[in-house]
Each structure stands twice: as C-alpha cells, then as structure tokens.
Amino acid sequence: MRATLRAWREAVNGGIPRRPFHASLSKCGGQIGNLRLTAAINGQPLRECSKHHSSAMAESRETGEGDYAKDGSVDLKGRPVLRSKRGGWTACSFVVVYEVFERMAYYGIASNLVLYLTNKLHQGTVDAANNVTNWVGTVFLTPVLGAYVADAVLGRYWTFLFSSAIYLSGMCLLTLAVSISPLKPESCKVNCKPASTLQLAAFFGGLYIIALGNGGTKPNISTIGADQFDEFDPKEKMHKLSFFNWWMFSIFVGTLFAFTFLVYIQDNVGWSVGYGIPTFGLLISVLIFLAGTPYYRHKLPQGSPFARMARVIVAATRKWKLPTPNDPKELHELDLDVYSNKGKFRIDSTDSLRFLNKAAVKCSPNTPWTLCPVTQVEETKRILRLLPILASMFIPCTLIAQINTLFVKQGTTLDLHVGPHFQIPPASLGAFVTVSMLVSVGLYDCYFVKIMRVWTKNPRGITLLQRMGVGVALQIATMSVASFTEVRRLSIARSHGVDKTGGQVPVTIFILLPQFVLMGIADAFLVVGKIEFFYDQSPESMKSLGTAFSLTAYGIGNFLSSFLLKLVADMTSKNGKGWILNNLNASRLDYYYALLTVLGVFNFIFFSYVSNIYSYNRELCESMDARRKEPGVECDQKETNGQVQCL
C-alpha cells in the first residue's frame, strides 16, 4: 500500500516523490517550477504570473538549460530561479570557503583566550575560565535572535550581511584593545596590577560585539548553504545529505589553522599580530561570500516563528474544553494554493501532542489567536518535540567547553618542549581535536556508513540520534580518561615537590593527548549529527530557528560550565582544600573531571530515553528515496502516532 501511494505521488509529481500539490500549481497557462509568488517585501510585489514566466520556461525547455527550482527558491528580487543558473555546489563553494576563514577568525580568538585573560589581564584560573565560557555561551545564544530576524523580517542573506558588519567591527575593536598602549595592560610577571576599567571595557566590549554579530551570521550561513539544494530534485537531495559533512570539513580547516599557526603567533610573536590576522581573515571571508551573490538561491521570510507558535499554544489553551474531532479533515486548514504561493509545505495533522490540535478546532470568533490552521499547529509540534533533545545536549556541550579552558590550563603546567629548540603552545593541543575529528568524519563516511548500511539497511548507516548517542558515550569515556590522566599528573607534581610552588611538572604535555583525541572522535559523531538533526527536523519555514537550536545548546552548556566551576570552587574551598585553585598542581581537577563524568552518565540515560520516544518527520525518510535504489539499501520506517521513524 505504501509503495502504491509513493508510485502515485511520483506519477503526479513527474517522478519526484513528494507532495502532489506542487505538481499542479499553474494558473497562468504554464508551470513556473513549483511556485507562483505573489508575496511582497516592504509592500512591493515579488513576482506575478506573466508572459515572461511562460516564455522563460519555454526557452528553458528548448535550450535544455534546466527547470526552475521547485522548493520556493528565488533570487534577491523575488523571482523564481533556474536550478542550472543558481544554487548547487557552485553557490555552496563560496559559503564553504567563507566558513574556513570565519572559523579561523573565531577560533583565533577563542582558542587562546583563557591565556590572554590570565597572562595579560592578570585574572585567576576560575575567573578567566568563567569569562571564556560566559563569552562563548553568549556567542551561541545570540543566534536565536539572529534566526528570529532572518525568519521573520530580513531573510537570511540580509541578516547575515548586517551581522557580518557588526562582527567585523568587534574584531577591529578587539585588535586595537591588544595593540594600543592605553587599552592594554603593561607586561609583568609578579605583583601585576589588575587591568583598568578602560582596558577591560575595550577588550570585553570587542568580545561581546563579536558575540552579537556572530548571532546573525552563525544560524544563517549554514542554512544558506543547505538552501542551495532543491529537495524536490533527486540528485540535489543526495548532495544536500553530504553538505553538512563538507560544512564540518571547512570548519576543521579554519580551526586547525587557528590552533596551530595563530596560537603560535600569539604566544611567540605578539597578540597584535595574532589578533590582526584573524581580523583580516574575517574581512576576506565576507568578501568571498559577497562574490557568490549572483549564484545564491534565497528563501523568503515566513514571519515570526515565535508568534506563530504562541498563537497555537494560546488558541489550544483557550479551547481546552472543546472536543477534538476524530476526523482530521474537520480541523481548520488553508487551501493548497495559499501555501504554494508562499513557497511552503502543507503538513497533515498527527496525533502527537494531541492537545495542540484544539487550536485548529473551528469556532467563533475566528482570529489568529483563536483559530490556527493544521500546518501551523504541526510546525509548532515539531519545534516543541525538539526541546527534550535540545535539553539533553546541555551537558555534552558543557564537556566540550573544557577544551579551551581547563584542558589548556593543564597544558601550561607541563613540559612544552618538542625537541631542544621548539615549544608547543598549550592551546595548540586543540588542533588534535580538529585532526582526530577530521579523520573520524572521513572514516565515518567512507567505511562506517557502508558497513552499518549492510546491517541496518539505513542509507545513513545509523540514524542521526544514534550517531549523536555514540558521541555522547565517547564524551563520557573522554572525561574518564582526563580524570585518570590528571591523577597521574598530580602524582608526578607531588613527587617532585612542585605541588606547593606551582612550578612546571617534569612530564611532557603530550600525556594530555588522549583526552583531546577522544574528544575529537566524539565530536565527529555528536557535532555533525546534531547540526544535521536540528536542521532536518525543523519545519521548512523555521530552518534558521532549528539551526539556532543546535547552537543554543553550546550557549547553555558554556553557561552551565561557568556555573558548575564557580559552584564547585566555592563549595570545596569552604570545606577544606579547593578543587580548582590558581595553582593547578595543588588543585584536584581529577575530582572535577570525575564529577563531569558522572553528570555525563546521567545525561546519557536521559538522552537515550528521549531519543527512544522521538519519531522523525516524514520528510527525513522521503529525502532518502534517491538512495533506496542503491544495492542493499532500504529505508525501513515505523509509523507511530502519525509520525514516521526511519529505522
């Protein structure tokens, strides 16, 4: 029966296994891709049905240049676009190269920030670590605001450009704060004066301007990249599945450059040059993105996602006494053309979160706050069903936050020599996270997926949540290894009497290598899977918000790291010897890492539960149709309460 329905859909859609309403959307005597736009920006019509459309389509068929994108994509003037002229890997190449330079700029600041705060601004270990995680937390929370502006007001392209200008201004101010004498503290080693108010204001002002700008760039740039592929075209569906791996590869390259070259420049040449290079790199990245403007496909803003969700919740609450019809057809829904004209999908009613269906129960008066269409209700459900998964990502992101804080501070206590003349910067060990992640992603795609595909019959090898679960488990192993490594480091420090003096522990910094490598392998499963999961499972009109959710987990995780570190430091110092002191040789980081391991175990149990009850959206399975024809590949599905789970 399911195969018959799929065949019927393909027949209606001209071979494209998707919703049939896009196949018959022409009221002008000719089909304009799948879209007839009558929406407007600032009161100006974007695109009307005209003879130009019909002639363009006729010319397209005659020249063989391809047809129009069928997912509602338009150019900057709101006109439907040809797949052969815009989008695809040509457009994505500019986005991917942009990300290389932008990640170099961001990690050029973040990777070594804890050492600048302790060595130049003369802050203690706990204060410096918390200032880093508070800033990183802000960097990853502001994308919620950027996603709102993109989805509701400006669209992704313009939100990204305006935010890039803010981002670049913050980088310039930060570079000045480490370069100009009145804005930077004087160098000293003992009895150092604390930084002045002006110096702190300039430095942290630059940091938080960067955070604000990042809020508009981060949730939109990856979404812009994914938007370059038309899900209604089988080949482009396949390309979209691999886009996020290439996206992560670009992040790896930029991050690796920052953790190696830039960190070395900062430690051995100077902070002015070390911050000036990433500032220039960010400028280059914006120029590269602008160069790709003629090739981009764009999606129109669909209005505030928060307002739409609020209306559903309010309407359902106000009608909580009304019975919900057994037949979904009795619920309020708009005509197909209404969604088609806006480039949106219509979603059928489901039984999950059934209480919200009351928002679509017909009643009087009919206002946006008392009656909502079924599609709007289902979009709200999809976002709400992501929240438990989002909550289960907070602890894993707290563990990731240790890489650029306590892991780096550990490295400063060890022997940095590699040979007689070269010393490795402590923050450069973060490069091993990037390298191990890069190698792991390559092995995952080339071997792991193929092996698991034979066993599971899933085109992805394992589901996205299973991939994330493997990453969560590997993080627990990482923190366990870090705890045991710290026990060994402290033992050596005590045996050589440097636990009281805070001197260098006579053991190579590479004893920390296992925890960095394991964290990179964990990220290959968790980080890539998390980004792809929240993008795929978000409604089409809320993709930026879904991407922002994946980043929000980092923000809350970093703030949680600050809270835990401060709480543990205060509580343990009151009851005796503190766990986290400025002298790490006299601290008990092994206990703190063990605590994080225990939290990780409890979180893994919670993640396993919410993953088990989660059902994937139907579109995720449909996006795999093109791969089902490969030998030995099937997409087994389980339908639960109207939702489809890819097994």
XYZ file of C-alpha atoms in Angstrom, residues 236-536:
301
model
C 20.246 17.614 -5.236
C 18.693 15.679 -2.361
C 21.769 13.490 -2.314
C 24.085 16.492 -2.404
C 22.244 18.051 0.499
C 22.805 14.929 2.599
C 26.572 15.305 2.154
C 26.615 19.100 2.509
C 26.911 19.075 6.299
C 29.978 16.838 6.195
C 31.697 19.259 3.812
C 30.497 22.074 6.036
C 32.222 20.497 9.000
C 35.325 19.909 6.870
C 35.553 23.667 6.200
C 35.258 24.289 9.932
C 38.073 21.788 10.536
C 40.427 23.565 8.137
C 39.854 27.020 9.640
C 40.006 25.688 13.181
C 43.218 23.758 12.532
C 44.914 26.889 11.199
C 43.834 28.829 14.296
C 45.003 26.168 16.777
C 48.419 25.845 15.140
C 49.651 28.927 13.286
C 47.645 31.658 15.052
C 48.211 30.292 18.550
C 51.941 30.085 17.878
C 51.961 33.684 16.589
C 50.117 34.896 19.699
C 52.480 33.119 22.101
C 55.751 33.868 20.317
C 55.305 36.960 18.126
C 52.623 39.034 19.788
C 48.924 39.429 20.370
C 48.612 42.362 17.974
C 49.680 40.237 15.016
C 47.892 37.206 16.453
C 44.569 39.082 16.510
C 45.218 41.168 13.391
C 45.491 38.102 11.149
C 42.056 36.661 12.072
C 40.525 40.151 11.698
C 41.890 40.349 8.164
C 40.739 36.768 7.577
C 37.180 37.704 8.543
C 37.242 40.586 6.070
C 38.394 38.183 3.345
C 35.617 35.742 4.241
C 32.902 38.401 3.886
C 34.285 39.469 0.504
C 34.276 35.830 -0.643
C 30.650 35.465 0.409
C 29.688 38.642 -1.463
C 31.419 37.334 -4.585
C 28.977 34.431 -4.650
C 25.845 36.629 -4.532
C 24.914 36.128 -8.227
C 24.780 32.365 -7.663
C 22.738 32.086 -4.459
C 19.193 30.855 -4.087
C 17.140 32.541 -1.385
C 14.097 31.692 0.723
C 11.531 34.324 1.598
C 10.991 35.187 5.269
C 7.843 33.493 6.540
C 7.067 35.678 9.552
C 7.941 35.345 13.216
C 8.168 31.667 14.219
C 7.717 32.599 17.886
C 4.474 34.475 17.171
C 3.097 31.561 15.140
C 3.901 29.100 17.903
C 2.499 31.388 20.585
C -0.799 31.656 18.696
C -1.114 27.875 18.572
C -0.479 27.469 22.291
C -2.852 30.318 23.211
C -5.608 29.071 20.884
C -5.330 25.499 22.184
C -5.399 26.685 25.790
C -8.451 28.887 25.230
C -10.329 25.939 23.696
C -9.172 23.267 26.137
C -12.780 22.263 26.911
C -13.743 21.713 23.269
C -13.597 18.134 21.955
C -11.138 17.362 19.161
C -12.783 15.801 16.057
C -11.773 12.233 15.278
C -11.587 13.106 11.594
C -8.622 15.448 10.918
C -10.446 16.785 7.862
C -12.836 18.604 10.201
C -9.973 20.716 11.522
C -9.268 24.149 10.071
C -6.780 24.179 7.199
C -5.949 26.582 4.378
C -6.142 25.803 0.678
C -3.122 24.327 -1.039
C -2.624 27.440 -3.153
C -2.135 29.568 -0.039
C 0.925 27.534 0.931
C 2.133 27.191 -2.641
C 2.094 30.948 -3.164
C 4.298 31.335 -0.087
C 6.676 28.528 -1.036
C 5.630 26.491 1.995
C 4.587 22.899 2.598
C 1.213 21.846 3.916
C 1.512 19.333 6.762
C -1.114 16.755 7.653
C -2.470 16.507 11.193
C -0.867 13.990 13.572
C -1.800 12.575 16.973
C 1.423 13.607 18.710
C 0.900 16.399 21.264
C -2.775 15.971 20.514
C -3.815 18.772 22.866
C -2.451 21.339 20.412
C -4.883 20.087 17.754
C -7.535 22.053 19.635
C -6.012 25.194 18.133
C -7.389 24.052 14.748
C -10.889 23.215 16.038
C -13.317 25.501 14.230
C -15.101 28.014 16.409
C -16.115 31.661 16.659
C -14.632 34.222 16.624
C -12.041 33.279 14.006
C -8.937 35.314 14.862
C -5.249 34.323 14.585
C -5.217 33.854 18.378
C -8.285 31.606 18.486
C -8.047 29.546 15.281
C -4.888 28.227 13.622
C -4.521 26.059 10.507
C -3.326 22.473 10.891
C 0.036 23.202 9.263
C 0.780 25.923 11.797
C -0.136 23.532 14.599
C 2.131 20.819 13.202
C 5.028 23.251 12.806
C 4.664 24.145 16.471
C 4.629 20.472 17.406
C 7.840 19.845 15.501
C 9.660 22.599 17.345
C 8.304 21.505 20.734
C 9.299 17.893 20.095
C 12.892 19.075 19.595
C 13.092 20.615 23.071
C 13.812 17.361 25.015
C 16.607 16.531 22.571
C 17.909 20.079 22.960
C 17.897 19.734 26.758
C 19.893 16.505 26.517
C 22.663 18.396 24.675
C 23.435 20.817 27.524
C 25.764 18.502 29.465
C 27.666 17.320 26.344
C 28.277 20.956 25.419
C 29.471 21.596 28.981
C 32.060 18.866 28.485
C 33.152 20.378 25.168
C 33.693 23.706 26.963
C 36.603 22.182 28.909
C 38.764 22.016 25.762
C 39.527 25.734 25.602
C 39.582 26.322 29.367
C 40.797 23.714 31.865
C 42.431 21.458 29.272
C 44.556 24.407 28.111
C 45.382 25.466 31.667
C 46.534 21.916 32.393
C 48.927 22.168 29.473
C 50.603 25.279 30.887
C 51.866 23.245 33.863
C 53.649 20.622 31.723
C 56.856 20.404 29.709
C 56.118 22.117 26.382
C 59.340 21.153 24.611
C 59.239 19.232 21.331
C 62.927 18.753 20.692
C 65.607 21.044 22.119
C 64.528 24.301 20.463
C 60.751 24.258 19.912
C 57.965 24.675 22.475
C 54.399 23.816 21.576
C 51.798 26.386 22.718
C 49.388 24.732 25.186
C 46.328 25.808 23.190
C 47.754 24.083 20.101
C 46.737 20.723 21.541
C 43.253 21.741 20.435
C 44.485 21.024 16.912
C 44.414 17.327 17.785
C 40.676 17.640 18.435
C 40.306 19.018 14.923
C 42.604 16.452 13.284
C 41.008 13.473 15.013
C 37.567 14.834 14.160
C 38.569 15.284 10.515
C 39.979 11.768 10.248
C 36.966 10.317 12.027
C 34.484 12.025 9.712
C 36.385 10.691 6.693
C 36.423 7.155 8.072
C 32.776 7.507 9.075
C 31.670 8.400 5.541
C 33.983 6.039 3.672
C 33.749 2.918 5.822
C 31.474 3.110 8.846
C 28.358 4.133 6.886
C 28.884 1.417 4.270
C 29.416 -1.277 6.884
C 26.444 -0.247 9.003
C 24.250 0.192 5.923
C 24.539 -3.520 5.148
C 23.386 -4.366 8.647
C 20.757 -1.696 9.299
C 19.538 -1.085 5.712
C 19.561 2.618 6.579
C 21.112 4.904 3.906
C 22.832 6.884 6.669
C 24.231 3.741 8.284
C 22.679 4.697 11.614
C 20.055 7.296 12.465
C 21.011 10.826 13.382
C 20.076 10.298 17.023
C 22.103 7.082 17.155
C 25.080 8.991 15.746
C 24.645 11.647 18.423
C 24.321 8.945 21.087
C 27.671 7.421 20.124
C 29.222 10.862 20.505
C 27.670 11.340 23.953
C 29.041 7.957 25.088
C 32.517 8.777 23.766
C 32.473 12.048 25.689
C 31.921 10.126 28.916
C 34.955 8.000 28.084
C 36.918 11.179 27.341
C 36.229 12.730 30.739
C 37.104 9.447 32.448
C 40.462 9.404 30.671
C 41.002 13.082 31.576
C 40.371 12.293 35.236
C 42.854 9.409 35.301
C 45.430 11.499 33.406
C 45.086 14.270 35.984
C 45.667 11.738 38.800
C 48.963 10.822 37.162
C 49.947 14.485 36.614
C 49.267 15.381 40.250
C 51.194 12.338 41.438
C 54.265 13.425 39.454
C 53.869 17.011 40.708
C 53.846 15.852 44.355
C 56.812 13.530 43.861
C 58.908 16.417 42.515
C 57.706 18.931 45.093
C 56.109 21.359 42.620
C 52.647 20.976 44.077
C 53.367 23.794 46.518
C 55.474 26.038 44.286
C 53.290 25.766 41.188
C 56.330 25.044 39.038
C 56.492 23.051 35.844
C 55.671 19.363 36.154
C 58.526 17.356 34.549
C 56.363 15.373 32.160
C 55.560 16.045 28.507
C 52.392 17.899 27.583
C 51.518 15.010 25.292
C 50.181 12.994 28.238
C 47.057 15.112 27.623
C 46.863 13.960 24.022
C 44.385 11.055 24.591
C 41.685 13.313 26.021
C 41.994 15.747 23.098
C 41.915 12.958 20.503
C 38.955 11.209 22.116
C 37.031 14.479 22.279
C 37.632 14.965 18.548
C 36.304 11.484 17.763
C 33.266 12.173 19.942
C 32.645 15.444 18.100
C 32.703 13.630 14.752
C 29.602 11.773 15.868
C 27.922 14.356 18.071
C 28.562 17.749 16.469
C 27.906 16.792 12.833
C 24.868 14.725 13.801
C 23.463 17.492 15.991
C 23.651 20.189 13.326
C 22.094 17.948 10.694
C 19.396 16.680 13.075
C 18.104 20.096 14.125
C 18.154 21.356 10.539
C 16.339 18.325 9.120
